[in-house]
Coordinates of C-alpha atoms in Angstrom, one line a residue:
X1 CA 0.1 0.0 -0.8
X2 CA 2.7 2.4 0.9
X3 CA 4.4 1.7 -2.7
X4 CA 0.9 2.6 -4.4
X5 CA 1.0 5.9 -2.7
X6 CA 3.7 6.7 -4.9
X7 CA 2.2 6.0 -8.2
X8 CA 1.2 9.4 -9.7
X9 CA -2.1 8.1 -11.0
X10 CA -3.4 7.4 -7.6
X11 CA -4.3 10.2 -6.0
X12 CA -4.9 10.1 -1.9
X13 CA -7.5 10.1 0.0
X14 CA -8.6 7.1 -1.9
X15 CA -10.1 3.9 -0.1
X16 CA -8.2 1.8 -1.2
X17 CA -4.3 2.9 -0.3
X18 CA -2.8 4.2 2.3
X19 CA 0.5 3.3 4.8
X20 CA 1.3 0.4 6.4
X21 CA 0.0 0.0 10.7
X22 CA 3.7 -1.3 12.0
X23 CA 3.9 -2.1 15.6
X24 CA 6.8 -1.4 17.2
X25 CA 8.0 -5.2 17.4
X26 CA 12.0 -5.5 16.6
X27 CA 12.8 -6.5 13.4
X28 CA 9.3 -7.3 12.7
X29 CA 9.3 -4.8 10.0
X30 CA 11.9 -6.4 8.0
X31 CA 11.1 -9.8 8.5
X32 CA 8.0 -9.5 7.3
X33 CA 8.7 -7.4 4.4
X34 CA 11.6 -10.0 3.6
X35 CA 8.5 -12.7 3.4
X36 CA 6.3 -9.8 1.2
X37 CA 8.6 -10.1 -1.1
X38 CA 9.6 -13.7 -1.4
X39 CA 5.4 -14.9 -1.6
X40 CA 4.7 -12.4 -3.9
X41 CA 7.6 -14.0 -6.2
X42 CA 6.1 -17.1 -5.8
X43 CA 2.8 -15.2 -6.7
X44 CA 3.9 -14.2 -10.0
X45 CA 5.3 -17.6 -10.7
X46 CA 1.9 -19.1 -9.9
X47 CA -0.7 -16.3 -11.6
X48 CA 1.6 -17.5 -15.2
X49 CA 0.6 -21.2 -14.8
X50 CA -3.0 -20.1 -14.6
X51 CA -2.4 -18.3 -17.6
X52 CA -1.6 -21.5 -19.0
X53 CA -3.9 -24.0 -17.6
X54 CA -6.7 -21.9 -19.3
X55 CA -4.9 -22.6 -22.6
X56 CA -2.8 -18.4 -22.7
X57 CA 0.6 -17.3 -23.6
X58 CA 2.4 -17.3 -19.4
X59 CA 2.8 -13.9 -19.6
X60 CA -0.8 -13.0 -20.6
X61 CA -2.1 -11.5 -16.7
X62 CA 1.3 -9.8 -16.4
X63 CA 0.6 -6.8 -17.4
X64 CA -3.1 -7.1 -15.2
X65 CA 0.2 -6.8 -12.3
X66 CA 2.2 -4.5 -12.6
X67 CA 1.2 -3.2 -9.4
X68 CA -1.2 -5.7 -7.8
X69 CA -3.8 -5.3 -5.0
X70 CA -1.7 -8.0 -2.6
X71 CA -2.2 -8.1 1.0
X72 CA -0.2 -9.9 3.7
X73 CA -2.0 -10.5 7.0
X74 CA -1.5 -12.4 10.3
X75 CA -4.0 -13.9 12.0
X76 CA -4.7 -15.1 15.8
X77 CA -7.2 -17.7 17.0
X78 CA -6.9 -17.6 20.5
X79 CA -7.6 -21.3 22.2
X80 CA -11.0 -22.4 22.9
X81 CA -12.3 -25.8 24.4
X82 CA -12.2 -28.6 22.5
X83 CA -16.5 -29.1 22.0
X84 CA -16.2 -25.8 21.1
X85 CA -18.7 -24.8 17.8
X86 CA -17.6 -21.3 17.5
X87 CA -15.8 -20.7 14.6
X88 CA -12.0 -18.6 14.6
X89 CA -13.7 -17.5 10.8
X90 CA -16.7 -18.5 9.3
X91 CA -17.3 -19.7 5.5
X92 CA -16.6 -17.7 2.9
X93 CA -14.8 -17.2 -0.5
X94 CA -11.6 -14.8 -0.8
X95 CA -11.9 -11.8 -2.9
X96 CA -8.7 -12.2 -5.1
X97 CA -7.5 -14.6 -7.5
X98 CA -6.1 -16.7 -4.7
X99 CA -4.4 -17.1 -1.7
X100 CA -1.7 -18.5 -0.9
X101 CA -1.5 -19.6 3.3
X102 CA 0.8 -20.9 5.9
X103 CA -1.0 -22.4 8.3
X104 CA 1.3 -22.6 11.2
X105 CA 1.4 -26.2 13.3
X106 CA -2.5 -25.8 14.7
X107 CA -5.3 -28.2 12.2
X108 CA -8.3 -25.7 12.3
X109 CA -8.4 -24.8 8.2
X110 CA -11.4 -26.5 6.9
X111 CA -13.3 -27.0 3.3
X112 CA -15.9 -27.4 1.5
X113 CA -15.7 -30.1 -1.2
X114 CA -17.7 -30.7 -4.7
X115 CA -19.8 -33.0 -2.7
X116 CA -21.2 -30.4 0.1
X117 CA -18.9 -31.7 2.6
X118 CA -16.6 -29.6 5.3
X119 CA -12.9 -31.7 5.0
X120 CA -10.0 -30.8 6.8
X121 CA -6.9 -29.5 5.9
X122 CA -4.1 -30.3 8.1
X123 CA -0.9 -27.8 8.6
X124 CA 1.9 -30.3 6.2
X125 CA 5.2 -29.1 7.6
X126 CA 6.7 -26.8 4.0
X127 CA 3.9 -26.5 2.2
X128 CA 1.4 -23.7 1.8
X129 CA -2.6 -23.9 0.9
X130 CA -3.7 -22.1 -2.1
X131 CA -7.7 -21.0 -2.1
X132 CA -9.0 -19.8 -5.1
X133 CA -10.7 -16.8 -5.3
X134 CA -13.0 -14.6 -6.8
X135 CA -11.4 -13.2 -9.3
X136 CA -10.1 -16.6 -10.4
X137 CA -13.3 -17.5 -11.0
X138 CA -14.6 -14.3 -13.0
X139 CA -12.0 -14.9 -15.1
X140 CA -12.4 -18.9 -15.8
X141 CA -15.8 -18.2 -15.9
X142 CA -16.1 -20.8 -13.2
X143 CA -13.8 -23.5 -14.8
X144 CA -11.6 -22.2 -11.4
X145 CA -14.6 -22.5 -8.3
X146 CA -14.0 -19.9 -5.5
X147 CA -13.0 -22.0 -2.4
X148 CA -15.3 -21.8 0.6
X149 CA -13.7 -22.3 3.2
X150 CA -13.8 -21.8 7.3
X151 CA -11.7 -21.7 10.3
X152 CA -12.3 -24.4 13.4
X153 CA -9.5 -24.0 16.5
X154 CA -10.6 -27.0 18.6
X155 CA -7.2 -27.6 19.1
X156 CA -7.4 -25.7 23.0
X157 CA -3.8 -24.2 21.8
X158 CA -3.5 -20.5 19.6
X159 CA -3.6 -20.8 16.5
X160 CA -1.2 -18.5 13.6
X161 CA -1.7 -18.0 10.1
X162 CA -0.1 -16.3 7.4
X163 CA -2.6 -15.4 4.2
X164 CA -0.7 -13.8 1.1
X165 CA -3.9 -12.4 -1.1
X166 CA -3.2 -11.9 -4.2
X167 CA -5.0 -9.8 -6.9
X168 CA -4.8 -7.8 -9.7
X169 CA -3.8 -3.8 -9.7
X170 CA -6.8 -1.9 -8.6
X171 CA -7.9 0.1 -12.5
X172 CA -7.9 -3.4 -13.8
X173 CA -11.4 -5.1 -15.5
X174 CA -12.1 -8.3 -14.4
X175 CA -14.1 -10.4 -16.9
X176 CA -15.0 -13.6 -18.1
X177 CA -12.2 -14.6 -20.8
X178 CA -13.5 -15.4 -24.4
X179 CA -12.0 -18.6 -23.5
X180 CA -13.9 -19.5 -21.1
X181 CA -17.2 -18.6 -22.4
X182 CA -19.2 -21.9 -23.9
X183 CA -22.3 -21.1 -25.7
X184 CA -22.2 -17.9 -24.6
X185 CA -23.2 -18.3 -21.5
X186 CA -21.0 -15.2 -18.8
X187 CA -21.4 -16.4 -15.6
X188 CA -20.7 -12.4 -14.7
X189 CA -20.7 -9.4 -15.7
X190 CA -17.0 -6.4 -15.3
X191 CA -16.5 -5.5 -13.0
X192 CA -13.2 -3.5 -12.1
X193 CA -10.6 -4.5 -9.3
X194 CA -10.4 -2.2 -6.8
X195 CA -14.1 -1.6 -7.0
X196 CA -14.7 -5.3 -6.0
X197 CA -12.4 -5.3 -3.8
X198 CA -13.8 -2.0 -1.2
X199 CA -17.6 -3.0 -1.8
X200 CA -17.0 -6.8 -0.9
X201 CA -14.3 -5.7 2.1
X202 CA -17.0 -2.6 3.0
X203 CA -20.2 -5.2 3.3
X204 CA -18.4 -7.1 5.4
X205 CA -17.4 -3.9 8.0
X206 CA -19.9 -1.7 7.8
X207 CA -24.3 -2.3 9.1
X208 CA -26.4 -2.5 5.7
X209 CA -27.7 1.0 6.4
X210 CA -24.1 1.9 6.3
X211 CA -23.8 0.2 3.1
X212 CA -26.5 1.4 1.2
X213 CA -25.5 4.9 2.2
X214 CA -22.3 4.9 0.4
X215 CA -23.3 3.0 -2.6
X216 CA -26.9 4.8 -3.0
X217 CA -25.8 7.6 -5.5
X218 CA -24.0 5.0 -7.7
X219 CA -27.4 2.4 -7.6
X220 CA -29.9 5.3 -8.2
X221 CA -26.9 6.4 -11.1

């Protein structure tokens, strides 16, 4: 986000930009910054693999990720009773193209499979979990389907995880690719990446009344 603020085409104030809030923990910022850089490099390699699976040239998406809407978070789930039914994170799909998740050591992630069953995705040392996000579903017209997932930590121990969300530059138009549309069936309308992220985040953070006020003028137009 800090680098985004330096771009001449992005003028602050802008709801999708802003400086990072770093804690005053010695070594935290350089360590996480280094991790972010390595994961971003991996994500750029993955987006080229997705392009090839969609029968596109490997570099097809590159210009859409010049300044990616990429976010890294550190999540903490406190310990709770092993009999608890309270979710650390309820069922949802991620907003961006895909998420690279470092799980930590406690099994808590659950994935909804195609049979409608919740299955565990336990941590495997030395690996990441990659979840498909909404924007890749848009581009692929549901050839790739967003991963519905949730977190239920009943280990009795606290859980840490580090998800990295990889999305395109916010000014990118996301819409079904021609090669993914069969018999003229488009499952999605075109969306602006930054607008889609802002709306989804707003929906989860504001009341229905506040949300309607924020976007009422656009709806009327």
